[in-house]
Amino acid sequence: MTLEQSGLAALRLDLAGARGFDAPGAGPVRREGVAEVTREWLAAVWEEAMARRSQEGIALAAVGSLARADAGPLSDLDLVLLHYGRSLSGDDLRELADGIWYPIWDAGVRLDHSVRTVNQCRTVAAGDLSAAVGLLDLTCLAGDPEVVAAARTVVAHDWRANARKRLPHVVETLRQRHARHGDLAQSLEPDLKEAHGGLRDMAILRALAAAWLADRPHGDVDEAYAQLLDVRDAVHVVTGRGRDRLSREDHDAVAALLGHGDSDELLTAVSTAGRTVAYALDGTVRRAGQSQRARTLRVGPRRPRLNPLGYGLFEHDGEVVLGPRSAVATDALLPLRAASVAARNSLPIAPATLANLAKSAPALPTPWPDTARDLFADLLAAGPGLVHVWEGLDQAGIVESWLPEWAAVRSRPQRNPVHRHTVDRHLIETVVQAGGLVRSVARADLLLLGALLHDIGKIRDAHDHSATGTPLATAIATRMGYPPEDVAVVTTLVREHLTLIDLATRRDHQDPRTVAAAREAVAGSREVFDLLLALTEADASAAGPLAWTDWRATLLRQLAEAATAGWGDQRPAPAAEQAAVTQEDLEAVAAGEPHVVVRPQGGSYRIDVFDRDRLGLFADTAGLLAAYGLVVRTAILRTLDGVAANEWHVESPSGEAPDGSRIARGLGRLAHGDRAPLGLLDRRRQFAGTPSARAASGSPGQSRALVVPHASEEATVLEVRAQDRPGLLHDLGLAFAKSGLSVRSAHIATYAGQTLDTFYVTEFGGRLLSPAKVAQTVSMIIDTCDGTA
């Protein structure tokens, strides 16, 4: 319909324009005015149509936006002529209906109409989910209010009585609608009504609350809903049509009408509102399912089933929650631990838990402690589970407390056609894609942090986002406590993240100058080049199929092959260090007993183990620490005059400090052939899942074992990259022992859930490994890491 049309449509449109758009609180006043005018106009139509008929037992009612008083200037009317079935004859009823519907059509308003008895409303609601949800809002416009109240009461009663049976249908209908119309927050031309996070989702929220399955959130979600209604109203005024889609050609006009600085500011606001509604809907549907299961499965008294996840966190009914003794008010690391555990297990954090963490957890110190940095890297390495957990953290304001720079890219649109997400969502999707490439790099944590920050410069008025983002990334990495050399790597990744794809697609990769430019971008570092190459692929893959075609992948691979030809791995293996052994340590070892010292280190622990060097000591120590529930972060194994001096840095998910005496006793028993102390390890492995199960759920790639040439004249140096898991070091140590290999020194490190372990090994008698033995050992390591040995 157009602006030139007359009647009710023009009246509502004129009223909406007169009430204004950019004044605070104008939206609800405008919509209430539209609803009031519409009701008065329809009441006059009703009186004229009724003439001298009795109004007892018959009424005109509204459903949809008019019933909720949030109709737009050109919204459709959804009307029901309600009666008991005995008030009028069939001919009289048809004549009355025509007397109502035709004036509405003549006034230029689109109309969805029906004539029903109370029992027919009940029948229709029972068979049609959409109709049931709409009839919950049934509101009397004119006539006998009792017949409307009767219909609304019976429909609401049936809805509550059958809601648990209908919930699966509700969920499936939502899934299908969202698949058809997409995610409102990620669209440049969003369907404001039908998309995920749109206006219709708010109706489902209200319906779930009306079913008494779950309460719905208020506050932020109500404000987001009002904001989407304002945008829809502006679309009606700008286009002169009752549209629900915000088209590209209308961006500027709608932005101006609503008082936004530009269309990007408008889209950011729309995306933020859509995300708020979508997050509220997803959480409410989840809680409705919990309510359904509780009613169905409950036997005996109500007691929550809490499955421990470590660090005082538990899984309860599909969500991560805080335990009763969680130190939320004193532990600044708890939000990071909760996020990492939730993402790794693909579980959402309960909204109440998020609110508690956001309100009560203390801020992280600057710079971050090492444990905080490790936990953040673990979170980024969690895989696809990161996406929804990060959204919850962002909704609660926790992300911004870690990264204040995130606010400038949050919900920011990208108009480049190759992109399918807002800037912040693209960054998270890039992290997920990079997680599948971590085996190809030496520092998984730096790759993932670079992926998270590579577009952090896509802020308002930024002309070159790489240049804008470079100092931001430097500041963030420094604040996180990375050493200067690591900060420099992250800075390079952000500054040069477009360099390789530009060279690959615009330059001749066989030209020496192209190769030189690729190497110069990383200051001649092969390790940084591998990181930049992986980031380039992850960035393009996350952008979408238009950015990562087979052709572009081939060109990038050809450039990489040309750039790395004759370019060896320049990263030296860690040197085999000499141990510092005290007289007390020597006396304990001389007495035939292991000596273990435990030192707390701000959220983690250092465990020094001194024992007689023997075949299998590494495997026994690693297995014992895993059996006791400790997570190894780093370790350095050294030997001096037959005494092993091994330094382990661990975390304790249980919150209990490691017991040095217990560890020493366990090592003593293992040295005498008693394997009982390792019994707990098998149970922990079963709880964590098998390697094959983890691989099926998305663990990245095959493990890698590399020989580091010329790294030592006294031992063969092997580097291992694999997905970390409980007992992995024990399995590797056991494999070395079974092969008759002695671990002279080892440097164990875990970055973002990926091991980067360097072993100095020799054959019996201290001989270097023969080429055949090296090949056999490499194969054995890969099989052990992948769980196929």
JSON list of C-alpha atoms in Angstrom, two decimals, residues 448-607:
[
{"chain": "A", "resi": 448, "resn": "LEU", "atom": "CA", "xyz": [44.36, -18.35, 18.38]},
{"chain": "A", "resi": 449, "resn": "LEU", "atom": "CA", "xyz": [45.00, -14.95, 19.94]},
{"chain": "A", "resi": 450, "resn": "GLY", "atom": "CA", "xyz": [45.96, -13.57, 16.54]},
{"chain": "A", "resi": 451, "resn": "ALA", "atom": "CA", "xyz": [42.74, -15.01, 15.11]},
{"chain": "A", "resi": 452, "resn": "LEU", "atom": "CA", "xyz": [40.73, -13.34, 17.87]},
{"chain": "A", "resi": 453, "resn": "LEU", "atom": "CA", "xyz": [42.34, -9.95, 17.29]},
{"chain": "A", "resi": 454, "resn": "HIS", "atom": "CA", "xyz": [43.08, -9.84, 13.57]},
{"chain": "A", "resi": 455, "resn": "ASP", "atom": "CA", "xyz": [40.09, -7.57, 12.78]},
{"chain": "A", "resi": 456, "resn": "ILE", "atom": "CA", "xyz": [40.01, -5.71, 16.10]},
{"chain": "A", "resi": 457, "resn": "GLY", "atom": "CA", "xyz": [40.75, -2.54, 14.11]},
{"chain": "A", "resi": 458, "resn": "LYS", "atom": "CA", "xyz": [37.45, -2.66, 12.18]},
{"chain": "A", "resi": 459, "resn": "ILE", "atom": "CA", "xyz": [36.03, 0.16, 14.21]},
{"chain": "A", "resi": 460, "resn": "ARG", "atom": "CA", "xyz": [34.16, 3.29, 13.21]},
{"chain": "A", "resi": 461, "resn": "ASP", "atom": "CA", "xyz": [36.11, 5.66, 10.90]},
{"chain": "A", "resi": 462, "resn": "ALA", "atom": "CA", "xyz": [38.98, 3.18, 10.48]},
{"chain": "A", "resi": 463, "resn": "HIS", "atom": "CA", "xyz": [40.32, 3.36, 6.90]},
{"chain": "A", "resi": 464, "resn": "ASP", "atom": "CA", "xyz": [42.97, 0.61, 7.22]},
{"chain": "A", "resi": 465, "resn": "HIS", "atom": "CA", "xyz": [41.79, -1.84, 9.84]},
{"chain": "A", "resi": 466, "resn": "SER", "atom": "CA", "xyz": [45.11, -3.70, 9.87]},
{"chain": "A", "resi": 467, "resn": "ALA", "atom": "CA", "xyz": [46.99, -0.52, 10.76]},
{"chain": "A", "resi": 468, "resn": "THR", "atom": "CA", "xyz": [44.31, 0.53, 13.25]},
{"chain": "A", "resi": 469, "resn": "GLY", "atom": "CA", "xyz": [44.27, -2.87, 14.90]},
{"chain": "A", "resi": 470, "resn": "THR", "atom": "CA", "xyz": [48.04, -3.25, 15.27]},
{"chain": "A", "resi": 471, "resn": "PRO", "atom": "CA", "xyz": [48.50, -1.01, 18.34]},
{"chain": "A", "resi": 472, "resn": "LEU", "atom": "CA", "xyz": [45.30, -2.37, 19.83]},
{"chain": "A", "resi": 473, "resn": "ALA", "atom": "CA", "xyz": [46.58, -5.95, 19.53]},
{"chain": "A", "resi": 474, "resn": "THR", "atom": "CA", "xyz": [49.93, -4.93, 21.00]},
{"chain": "A", "resi": 475, "resn": "ALA", "atom": "CA", "xyz": [48.23, -3.35, 24.00]},
{"chain": "A", "resi": 476, "resn": "ILE", "atom": "CA", "xyz": [45.96, -6.37, 24.55]},
{"chain": "A", "resi": 477, "resn": "ALA", "atom": "CA", "xyz": [48.76, -8.95, 24.35]},
{"chain": "A", "resi": 478, "resn": "THR", "atom": "CA", "xyz": [50.88, -6.85, 26.70]},
{"chain": "A", "resi": 479, "resn": "ARG", "atom": "CA", "xyz": [48.01, -6.52, 29.16]},
{"chain": "A", "resi": 480, "resn": "MET", "atom": "CA", "xyz": [47.60, -10.29, 29.07]},
{"chain": "A", "resi": 481, "resn": "GLY", "atom": "CA", "xyz": [51.16, -10.66, 30.26]},
{"chain": "A", "resi": 482, "resn": "TYR", "atom": "CA", "xyz": [52.77, -12.17, 27.17]},
{"chain": "A", "resi": 483, "resn": "PRO", "atom": "CA", "xyz": [56.54, -11.64, 27.00]},
{"chain": "A", "resi": 484, "resn": "PRO", "atom": "CA", "xyz": [57.77, -9.03, 24.50]},
{"chain": "A", "resi": 485, "resn": "GLU", "atom": "CA", "xyz": [58.80, -11.60, 21.87]},
{"chain": "A", "resi": 486, "resn": "ASP", "atom": "CA", "xyz": [55.29, -13.12, 21.90]},
{"chain": "A", "resi": 487, "resn": "VAL", "atom": "CA", "xyz": [53.67, -9.68, 21.79]},
{"chain": "A", "resi": 488, "resn": "ALA", "atom": "CA", "xyz": [55.75, -8.94, 18.71]},
{"chain": "A", "resi": 489, "resn": "VAL", "atom": "CA", "xyz": [54.44, -12.11, 17.03]},
{"chain": "A", "resi": 490, "resn": "VAL", "atom": "CA", "xyz": [50.79, -11.24, 17.75]},
{"chain": "A", "resi": 491, "resn": "THR", "atom": "CA", "xyz": [51.40, -7.71, 16.49]},
{"chain": "A", "resi": 492, "resn": "THR", "atom": "CA", "xyz": [52.85, -9.10, 13.26]},
{"chain": "A", "resi": 493, "resn": "LEU", "atom": "CA", "xyz": [49.90, -11.44, 12.75]},
{"chain": "A", "resi": 494, "resn": "VAL", "atom": "CA", "xyz": [47.39, -8.60, 13.08]},
{"chain": "A", "resi": 495, "resn": "ARG", "atom": "CA", "xyz": [49.37, -6.15, 10.94]},
{"chain": "A", "resi": 496, "resn": "GLU", "atom": "CA", "xyz": [50.08, -8.66, 8.15]},
{"chain": "A", "resi": 497, "resn": "HIS", "atom": "CA", "xyz": [46.98, -10.86, 8.22]},
{"chain": "A", "resi": 498, "resn": "LEU", "atom": "CA", "xyz": [46.00, -9.83, 4.66]},
{"chain": "A", "resi": 499, "resn": "THR", "atom": "CA", "xyz": [49.51, -9.91, 3.21]},
{"chain": "A", "resi": 500, "resn": "LEU", "atom": "CA", "xyz": [49.74, -13.55, 2.16]},
{"chain": "A", "resi": 501, "resn": "ILE", "atom": "CA", "xyz": [46.32, -13.75, 0.50]},
{"chain": "A", "resi": 502, "resn": "ASP", "atom": "CA", "xyz": [47.01, -10.48, -1.34]},
{"chain": "A", "resi": 503, "resn": "LEU", "atom": "CA", "xyz": [50.36, -11.79, -2.58]},
{"chain": "A", "resi": 504, "resn": "ALA", "atom": "CA", "xyz": [48.84, -15.14, -3.52]},
{"chain": "A", "resi": 505, "resn": "THR", "atom": "CA", "xyz": [45.97, -13.66, -5.55]},
{"chain": "A", "resi": 506, "resn": "ARG", "atom": "CA", "xyz": [47.64, -10.57, -7.05]},
{"chain": "A", "resi": 507, "resn": "ARG", "atom": "CA", "xyz": [51.27, -11.48, -7.57]},
{"chain": "A", "resi": 508, "resn": "ASP", "atom": "CA", "xyz": [53.25, -14.17, -9.40]},
{"chain": "A", "resi": 509, "resn": "HIS", "atom": "CA", "xyz": [54.34, -16.66, -6.75]},
{"chain": "A", "resi": 510, "resn": "GLN", "atom": "CA", "xyz": [57.28, -17.73, -8.91]},
{"chain": "A", "resi": 511, "resn": "ASP", "atom": "CA", "xyz": [58.71, -14.22, -8.90]},
{"chain": "A", "resi": 512, "resn": "PRO", "atom": "CA", "xyz": [61.57, -13.99, -6.35]},
{"chain": "A", "resi": 513, "resn": "ARG", "atom": "CA", "xyz": [60.27, -10.61, -5.22]},
{"chain": "A", "resi": 514, "resn": "THR", "atom": "CA", "xyz": [56.95, -12.18, -4.26]},
{"chain": "A", "resi": 515, "resn": "VAL", "atom": "CA", "xyz": [58.75, -14.78, -2.16]},
{"chain": "A", "resi": 516, "resn": "ALA", "atom": "CA", "xyz": [60.90, -12.06, -0.61]},
{"chain": "A", "resi": 517, "resn": "ALA", "atom": "CA", "xyz": [57.81, -10.00, 0.25]},
{"chain": "A", "resi": 518, "resn": "ALA", "atom": "CA", "xyz": [56.20, -13.00, 1.95]},
{"chain": "A", "resi": 519, "resn": "ARG", "atom": "CA", "xyz": [59.31, -13.58, 4.05]},
{"chain": "A", "resi": 520, "resn": "GLU", "atom": "CA", "xyz": [59.77, -9.92, 4.85]},
{"chain": "A", "resi": 521, "resn": "ALA", "atom": "CA", "xyz": [56.24, -9.78, 6.26]},
{"chain": "A", "resi": 522, "resn": "VAL", "atom": "CA", "xyz": [57.37, -12.11, 9.06]},
{"chain": "A", "resi": 523, "resn": "ALA", "atom": "CA", "xyz": [60.91, -10.70, 9.40]},
{"chain": "A", "resi": 524, "resn": "GLY", "atom": "CA", "xyz": [62.37, -13.90, 8.02]},
{"chain": "A", "resi": 525, "resn": "SER", "atom": "CA", "xyz": [60.91, -16.18, 10.72]},
{"chain": "A", "resi": 526, "resn": "ARG", "atom": "CA", "xyz": [59.66, -19.55, 9.50]},
{"chain": "A", "resi": 527, "resn": "GLU", "atom": "CA", "xyz": [57.76, -20.08, 12.76]},
{"chain": "A", "resi": 528, "resn": "VAL", "atom": "CA", "xyz": [55.87, -16.80, 12.35]},
{"chain": "A", "resi": 529, "resn": "PHE", "atom": "CA", "xyz": [55.27, -17.55, 8.66]},
{"chain": "A", "resi": 530, "resn": "ASP", "atom": "CA", "xyz": [53.55, -20.83, 9.63]},
{"chain": "A", "resi": 531, "resn": "LEU", "atom": "CA", "xyz": [51.36, -18.89, 12.07]},
{"chain": "A", "resi": 532, "resn": "LEU", "atom": "CA", "xyz": [50.48, -16.24, 9.47]},
{"chain": "A", "resi": 533, "resn": "LEU", "atom": "CA", "xyz": [49.69, -18.90, 6.87]},
{"chain": "A", "resi": 534, "resn": "ALA", "atom": "CA", "xyz": [47.32, -20.69, 9.26]},
{"chain": "A", "resi": 535, "resn": "LEU", "atom": "CA", "xyz": [45.66, -17.40, 10.22]},
{"chain": "A", "resi": 536, "resn": "THR", "atom": "CA", "xyz": [45.17, -16.51, 6.56]},
{"chain": "A", "resi": 537, "resn": "GLU", "atom": "CA", "xyz": [43.36, -19.78, 5.90]},
{"chain": "A", "resi": 538, "resn": "ALA", "atom": "CA", "xyz": [41.27, -19.51, 9.06]},
{"chain": "A", "resi": 539, "resn": "ASP", "atom": "CA", "xyz": [40.29, -15.91, 8.25]},
{"chain": "A", "resi": 540, "resn": "ALA", "atom": "CA", "xyz": [39.16, -16.76, 4.74]},
{"chain": "A", "resi": 541, "resn": "SER", "atom": "CA", "xyz": [37.32, -19.92, 5.81]},
{"chain": "A", "resi": 542, "resn": "ALA", "atom": "CA", "xyz": [35.43, -18.04, 8.50]},
{"chain": "A", "resi": 543, "resn": "ALA", "atom": "CA", "xyz": [34.47, -15.24, 6.11]},
{"chain": "A", "resi": 544, "resn": "GLY", "atom": "CA", "xyz": [32.52, -17.65, 3.93]},
{"chain": "A", "resi": 545, "resn": "PRO", "atom": "CA", "xyz": [32.62, -19.67, 0.70]},
{"chain": "A", "resi": 546, "resn": "LEU", "atom": "CA", "xyz": [33.16, -16.57, -1.43]},
{"chain": "A", "resi": 547, "resn": "ALA", "atom": "CA", "xyz": [36.40, -15.82, 0.39]},
{"chain": "A", "resi": 548, "resn": "TRP", "atom": "CA", "xyz": [37.78, -19.36, 0.56]},
{"chain": "A", "resi": 549, "resn": "THR", "atom": "CA", "xyz": [37.36, -20.94, -2.86]},
{"chain": "A", "resi": 550, "resn": "ASP", "atom": "CA", "xyz": [39.39, -23.83, -4.23]},
{"chain": "A", "resi": 551, "resn": "TRP", "atom": "CA", "xyz": [41.15, -21.37, -6.50]},
{"chain": "A", "resi": 552, "resn": "ARG", "atom": "CA", "xyz": [42.22, -19.08, -3.65]},
{"chain": "A", "resi": 553, "resn": "ALA", "atom": "CA", "xyz": [43.28, -22.07, -1.55]},
{"chain": "A", "resi": 554, "resn": "THR", "atom": "CA", "xyz": [45.43, -23.35, -4.40]},
{"chain": "A", "resi": 555, "resn": "LEU", "atom": "CA", "xyz": [47.09, -19.96, -4.93]},
{"chain": "A", "resi": 556, "resn": "LEU", "atom": "CA", "xyz": [47.86, -19.64, -1.22]},
{"chain": "A", "resi": 557, "resn": "ARG", "atom": "CA", "xyz": [49.32, -23.15, -1.12]},
{"chain": "A", "resi": 558, "resn": "GLN", "atom": "CA", "xyz": [51.53, -22.40, -4.13]},
{"chain": "A", "resi": 559, "resn": "LEU", "atom": "CA", "xyz": [52.78, -19.20, -2.51]},
{"chain": "A", "resi": 560, "resn": "ALA", "atom": "CA", "xyz": [53.54, -21.07, 0.73]},
{"chain": "A", "resi": 561, "resn": "GLU", "atom": "CA", "xyz": [55.45, -23.76, -1.13]},
{"chain": "A", "resi": 562, "resn": "ALA", "atom": "CA", "xyz": [57.50, -21.17, -2.96]},
{"chain": "A", "resi": 563, "resn": "ALA", "atom": "CA", "xyz": [58.18, -19.15, 0.19]},
{"chain": "A", "resi": 564, "resn": "THR", "atom": "CA", "xyz": [59.24, -22.14, 2.30]},
{"chain": "A", "resi": 565, "resn": "ALA", "atom": "CA", "xyz": [61.39, -23.86, -0.32]},
{"chain": "A", "resi": 566, "resn": "GLY", "atom": "CA", "xyz": [64.82, -24.27, 1.22]},
{"chain": "A", "resi": 567, "resn": "TRP", "atom": "CA", "xyz": [63.65, -22.57, 4.39]},
{"chain": "A", "resi": 568, "resn": "GLY", "atom": "CA", "xyz": [64.22, -24.91, 7.34]},
{"chain": "A", "resi": 569, "resn": "ASP", "atom": "CA", "xyz": [62.63, -24.72, 10.74]},
{"chain": "A", "resi": 570, "resn": "GLN", "atom": "CA", "xyz": [64.69, -22.06, 12.47]},
{"chain": "A", "resi": 571, "resn": "ARG", "atom": "CA", "xyz": [63.26, -22.55, 15.92]},
{"chain": "A", "resi": 572, "resn": "PRO", "atom": "CA", "xyz": [65.93, -24.24, 18.06]},
{"chain": "A", "resi": 573, "resn": "ALA", "atom": "CA", "xyz": [65.02, -27.04, 20.37]},
{"chain": "A", "resi": 574, "resn": "PRO", "atom": "CA", "xyz": [65.10, -26.14, 24.07]},
{"chain": "A", "resi": 575, "resn": "ALA", "atom": "CA", "xyz": [68.49, -26.81, 25.53]},
{"chain": "A", "resi": 576, "resn": "ALA", "atom": "CA", "xyz": [68.96, -29.72, 27.91]},
{"chain": "A", "resi": 577, "resn": "GLU", "atom": "CA", "xyz": [69.48, -27.89, 31.19]},
{"chain": "A", "resi": 578, "resn": "GLN", "atom": "CA", "xyz": [71.55, -28.95, 34.16]},
{"chain": "A", "resi": 579, "resn": "ALA", "atom": "CA", "xyz": [69.62, -29.62, 37.32]},
{"chain": "A", "resi": 580, "resn": "ALA", "atom": "CA", "xyz": [70.05, -27.78, 40.60]},
{"chain": "A", "resi": 581, "resn": "VAL", "atom": "CA", "xyz": [69.99, -30.53, 43.24]},
{"chain": "A", "resi": 582, "resn": "THR", "atom": "CA", "xyz": [70.30, -29.71, 46.94]},
{"chain": "A", "resi": 583, "resn": "GLN", "atom": "CA", "xyz": [72.01, -31.83, 49.59]},
{"chain": "A", "resi": 584, "resn": "GLU", "atom": "CA", "xyz": [68.61, -32.63, 51.08]},
{"chain": "A", "resi": 585, "resn": "ASP", "atom": "CA", "xyz": [67.46, -33.98, 47.74]},
{"chain": "A", "resi": 586, "resn": "LEU", "atom": "CA", "xyz": [70.60, -36.15, 47.38]},
{"chain": "A", "resi": 587, "resn": "GLU", "atom": "CA", "xyz": [70.22, -37.55, 50.90]},
{"chain": "A", "resi": 588, "resn": "ALA", "atom": "CA", "xyz": [66.61, -38.51, 50.27]},
{"chain": "A", "resi": 589, "resn": "VAL", "atom": "CA", "xyz": [67.43, -40.17, 46.96]},
{"chain": "A", "resi": 590, "resn": "ALA", "atom": "CA", "xyz": [70.44, -41.94, 48.51]},
{"chain": "A", "resi": 591, "resn": "ALA", "atom": "CA", "xyz": [68.09, -43.41, 51.07]},
{"chain": "A", "resi": 592, "resn": "GLY", "atom": "CA", "xyz": [66.14, -44.95, 48.19]},
{"chain": "A", "resi": 593, "resn": "GLU", "atom": "CA", "xyz": [63.07, -42.73, 48.48]},
{"chain": "A", "resi": 594, "resn": "PRO", "atom": "CA", "xyz": [61.78, -40.11, 46.04]},
{"chain": "A", "resi": 595, "resn": "HIS", "atom": "CA", "xyz": [61.79, -36.55, 47.32]},
{"chain": "A", "resi": 596, "resn": "VAL", "atom": "CA", "xyz": [58.88, -34.29, 46.26]},
{"chain": "A", "resi": 597, "resn": "VAL", "atom": "CA", "xyz": [58.54, -30.57, 46.95]},
{"chain": "A", "resi": 598, "resn": "VAL", "atom": "CA", "xyz": [55.29, -28.67, 46.21]},
{"chain": "A", "resi": 599, "resn": "ARG", "atom": "CA", "xyz": [55.26, -24.86, 45.91]},
{"chain": "A", "resi": 600, "resn": "PRO", "atom": "CA", "xyz": [52.08, -22.80, 45.21]},
{"chain": "A", "resi": 601, "resn": "GLN", "atom": "CA", "xyz": [52.41, -20.27, 42.37]},
{"chain": "A", "resi": 602, "resn": "GLY", "atom": "CA", "xyz": [49.31, -18.07, 42.23]},
{"chain": "A", "resi": 603, "resn": "GLY", "atom": "CA", "xyz": [46.57, -20.43, 41.04]},
{"chain": "A", "resi": 604, "resn": "SER", "atom": "CA", "xyz": [48.95, -23.22, 40.01]},
{"chain": "A", "resi": 605, "resn": "TYR", "atom": "CA", "xyz": [51.66, -25.31, 41.64]},
{"chain": "A", "resi": 606, "resn": "ARG", "atom": "CA", "xyz": [55.29, -26.21, 40.98]},
{"chain": "A", "resi": 607, "resn": "ILE", "atom": "CA", "xyz": [56.17, -29.78, 41.86]}
]
